[in-house]
Short mmCIF file of C-alpha atoms in Angstrom, two decimals:
data_model
loop_
_atom_site.label_atom_id
_atom_site.label_comp_id
_atom_site.label_asym_id
_atom_site.label_seq_id
_atom_site.Cartn_x
_atom_site.Cartn_y
_atom_site.Cartn_z
CA MET Y 61 97.68 117.34 96.20
CA ARG Y 62 99.20 113.88 96.34
CA LEU Y 63 99.23 112.06 99.62
CA TYR Y 64 101.48 109.02 99.82
CA SER Y 65 100.16 106.65 102.45
CA SER Y 66 98.64 103.25 102.97
CA PRO Y 67 95.23 102.23 104.37
CA PRO Y 68 96.61 100.65 107.63
CA SER Y 69 99.04 103.55 108.35
CA PRO Y 70 98.01 105.31 111.57
CA PHE Y 71 99.95 108.47 110.75
CA GLY Y 72 98.35 108.48 107.27
CA ARG Y 73 94.97 108.13 108.98
CA LYS Y 74 95.77 111.19 111.12
CA VAL Y 75 96.33 113.21 107.94
CA LYS Y 76 93.17 111.84 106.26
CA ILE Y 77 90.99 112.71 109.23
CA THR Y 78 92.43 116.22 109.30
CA ALA Y 79 91.79 116.53 105.56
CA HIS Y 80 88.17 115.61 106.15
CA ILE Y 81 87.80 118.05 109.01
CA THR Y 82 89.37 120.88 107.02
CA GLY Y 83 87.32 120.08 103.94
CA LEU Y 84 90.33 119.17 101.82
CA SER Y 85 89.85 115.41 101.48
CA ASP Y 86 88.35 115.75 98.01
CA GLN Y 87 91.56 117.54 96.91
CA LEU Y 88 93.77 114.67 98.02
CA ASP Y 89 94.95 112.12 95.47
CA VAL Y 90 95.87 109.25 97.77
CA ILE Y 91 98.63 107.08 96.41
CA ASP Y 92 98.94 103.73 98.27
CA ILE Y 93 102.51 102.83 99.25
CA ASN Y 94 103.33 99.41 100.60
CA SER Y 95 106.50 99.98 102.51
CA ALA Y 96 107.32 96.23 102.32
CA ASP Y 97 107.21 96.33 98.53
CA LEU Y 98 110.53 97.52 97.05
CA VAL Y 99 108.88 98.37 93.74
CA ALA Y 100 106.12 100.42 95.42
CA THR Y 101 108.54 102.32 97.58
CA ARG Y 102 110.27 103.78 94.51
CA HIS Y 103 107.21 105.95 94.06
CA ASN Y 104 107.57 107.41 97.51
CA PRO Y 105 109.05 110.98 97.30
CA ASN Y 106 110.20 110.85 100.97
CA PRO Y 107 113.93 109.93 100.82
CA LEU Y 108 113.49 108.19 104.14
CA ASN Y 109 110.85 105.97 102.57
CA LYS Y 110 108.37 106.72 105.37
CA ILE Y 111 104.68 107.56 105.08
CA PRO Y 112 102.79 109.77 104.95
CA ALA Y 113 104.24 112.24 102.60
CA LEU Y 114 102.46 115.12 100.85
CA GLU Y 115 103.19 116.74 97.53
CA PRO Y 116 101.13 119.95 96.96
CA GLU Y 117 100.56 121.23 93.49
CA SER Y 118 103.77 123.32 93.89
CA GLY Y 119 105.73 120.11 93.95
CA GLN Y 120 107.05 120.84 97.45
CA LEU Y 121 107.74 117.84 99.70
CA ILE Y 122 106.08 117.82 103.08
CA ILE Y 123 106.78 114.91 105.48
CA ASP Y 124 105.80 113.94 109.02
CA SER Y 125 102.06 113.60 109.83
CA THR Y 126 101.94 116.56 112.20
CA VAL Y 127 103.71 118.86 109.75
CA ILE Y 128 101.31 117.81 106.98
CA CYS Y 129 98.32 118.34 109.23
CA GLU Y 130 99.61 121.81 110.14
CA TYR Y 131 99.99 122.58 106.44
CA LEU Y 132 96.36 121.60 105.85
CA ILE Y 133 95.22 123.63 108.86
CA LYS Y 134 97.08 126.75 107.68
CA LEU Y 135 95.78 126.25 104.14
CA THR Y 136 92.17 126.45 105.40
CA ASN Y 137 92.77 128.77 108.36
CA ARG Y 138 91.25 126.15 110.72
CA THR Y 139 93.23 127.43 113.64
CA ASP Y 140 90.72 125.75 116.04
CA LEU Y 141 92.41 122.52 115.24
CA LEU Y 142 95.70 123.77 116.65
CA PRO Y 143 94.93 126.93 118.71
CA GLU Y 144 97.91 129.31 118.87
CA CYS Y 145 97.13 130.15 122.51
CA ARG Y 146 97.70 126.50 123.49
CA ARG Y 147 100.24 125.55 120.87
CA ILE Y 148 102.88 124.16 123.16
CA GLU Y 149 100.40 122.20 125.17
CA SER Y 150 98.79 120.85 122.02
CA LEU Y 151 102.08 119.92 120.37
CA THR Y 152 103.10 118.13 123.61
CA ARG Y 153 99.91 116.11 123.60
CA ILE Y 154 100.32 115.36 119.89
CA ALA Y 155 103.89 114.09 120.56
CA LEU Y 156 102.60 111.85 123.38
CA ALA Y 157 99.88 110.42 121.23
CA ASP Y 158 102.42 109.87 118.38
CA GLY Y 159 104.76 108.21 120.84
CA ILE Y 160 102.12 105.63 121.72
CA THR Y 161 101.58 104.97 118.02
CA GLU Y 162 105.34 104.68 117.34
CA ALA Y 163 105.85 102.24 120.19
CA ALA Y 164 102.96 100.11 119.02
CA LEU Y 165 104.42 100.15 115.50
CA LEU Y 166 107.74 99.04 116.75
CA MET Y 167 106.10 96.10 118.47
CA VAL Y 168 104.32 95.12 115.25
CA TYR Y 169 107.51 95.37 113.28
CA GLU Y 170 109.53 93.33 115.75
CA GLN Y 171 107.24 90.47 115.29
CA ARG Y 172 106.57 90.92 111.54
CA PHE Y 173 110.10 91.19 110.31
CA ARG Y 174 111.87 88.73 112.62
CA ARG Y 175 111.76 85.02 112.85
CA PRO Y 176 110.00 83.81 116.10
CA SER Y 177 113.38 82.73 117.50
CA GLN Y 178 114.84 86.23 116.98
CA VAL Y 179 111.97 88.21 118.54
CA ASN Y 180 113.35 90.22 121.48
CA ALA Y 181 110.91 89.86 124.37
CA ASP Y 182 112.64 92.53 126.41
CA TRP Y 183 112.30 94.97 123.51
CA LEU Y 184 108.60 94.21 123.18
CA HIS Y 185 108.13 94.75 126.93
CA ARG Y 186 109.89 98.15 126.81
CA GLN Y 187 107.76 99.37 123.94
CA ASN Y 188 104.60 98.07 125.68
CA GLN Y 189 105.56 100.02 128.77
CA LYS Y 190 105.75 103.15 126.71
CA VAL Y 191 102.33 102.45 125.36
CA ILE Y 192 100.91 101.87 128.85
CA GLY Y 193 102.59 104.92 130.20
CA GLY Y 194 101.10 107.12 127.45
CA LEU Y 195 97.64 105.60 127.89
CA ASP Y 196 97.81 106.04 131.64
CA TRP Y 197 98.70 109.79 131.19
CA PHE Y 198 95.89 110.42 128.73
CA ASN Y 199 93.44 108.49 130.88
CA ASN Y 200 94.13 111.13 133.56
CA HIS Y 201 94.22 114.14 131.17
CA LEU Y 202 91.23 113.71 128.86
CA THR Y 203 89.67 116.63 127.05
CA GLU Y 204 86.07 116.86 125.95
CA VAL Y 205 85.41 116.04 122.29
CA SER Y 206 83.24 118.18 120.07
CA SER Y 207 82.23 117.78 116.40
CA SER Y 208 85.34 119.82 115.60
CA PRO Y 209 88.12 118.10 117.46
CA THR Y 210 91.67 119.47 118.05
CA LEU Y 211 94.61 117.88 116.33
CA ASP Y 212 95.84 116.34 119.56
CA GLN Y 213 92.51 114.62 119.97
CA VAL Y 214 92.80 113.30 116.37
CA GLY Y 215 96.23 111.98 117.21
CA LEU Y 216 94.98 110.25 120.33
CA ALA Y 217 92.01 108.65 118.58
CA VAL Y 218 94.30 107.38 115.80
CA ALA Y 219 96.68 105.87 118.41
CA LEU Y 220 93.85 104.06 120.15
CA GLY Y 221 92.41 102.94 116.84
CA TYR Y 222 95.77 101.47 115.91
CA LEU Y 223 95.82 99.58 119.15
CA ASP Y 224 92.37 98.22 118.34
CA PHE Y 225 93.47 97.32 114.85
CA ARG Y 226 96.74 95.55 115.67
CA PHE Y 227 96.24 94.39 119.22
CA ALA Y 228 92.52 93.54 119.38
CA GLY Y 229 91.65 96.34 121.77
CA GLU Y 230 93.45 94.78 124.76
CA TRP Y 231 93.93 98.28 126.29
CA ARG Y 232 90.20 98.81 126.72
CA ALA Y 233 89.71 96.65 129.84
CA ARG Y 234 92.35 98.68 131.79
CA PHE Y 235 91.64 102.16 130.47
CA THR Y 236 87.85 102.34 130.56
CA ASP Y 237 87.71 106.20 130.60
CA LEU Y 238 89.80 106.26 127.43
CA ALA Y 239 87.55 103.67 125.84
CA LEU Y 240 84.52 105.80 126.56
CA TRP Y 241 86.34 108.86 125.23
CA LEU Y 242 87.03 107.04 121.99
CA THR Y 243 83.37 106.09 121.70
CA HIS Y 244 82.46 109.80 121.98
CA PHE Y 245 85.09 110.65 119.40
CA ASP Y 246 83.79 108.03 117.02
CA GLN Y 247 80.21 109.33 117.39
CA LYS Y 248 81.09 112.98 116.85
CA VAL Y 249 83.75 112.74 114.15
CA PRO Y 250 82.43 110.84 111.07
CA SER Y 251 85.79 110.67 109.40
CA TYR Y 252 87.05 108.37 112.10
CA GLN Y 253 84.81 105.57 110.68
CA LEU Y 254 85.53 106.57 107.10
CA THR Y 255 89.26 105.98 107.68
CA ASP Y 256 89.02 102.82 109.71
CA PRO Y 257 91.80 100.45 108.65
CA GLN Y 258 89.79 97.44 109.66
CA SER Y 259 87.60 98.08 106.60
CA TYR Y 260 90.55 97.22 104.42
CA ARG Y 261 91.21 93.82 105.88
#
């Protein structure tokens, strides 16, 4: 299976952690795609030029991190990652975690691809409010982490890790329960460290 991603990609990291948990990481041929490099993006099979994208041996195209993760889960019958009895609740939590990550990504892109004079402070504030709103919700709705986390917990850990990576962990002082939760996740899920984007700096 070919996984098109990049080391800093939080959504790619979600897939990689899931692959480790399901025991499929050794079957992934990870192809690094730099979305800012026009030559590299020609190798991305996703017509939207977004990552991650997965190509199983069948040649089928699978896009969107949650869809890819669900494919890996079904391939290994690891339904504990996405329990059917709590599917709607789990998918809602996954969407909230992904929303935090997406808002943080938009803040990064706003400052990366615009000249300082063109950066829209109001836009940054609006995205930051989404991040804070999501963090506040999770801070009040935490679930206990085991050595076999659920997919929504993976998504949340990845979102928090991205905030650490791109925003120097500024969220930690305000959301101390979440920070402690991430410490527990880090201790119980070895693949979180293995996929740490800071190791690629």
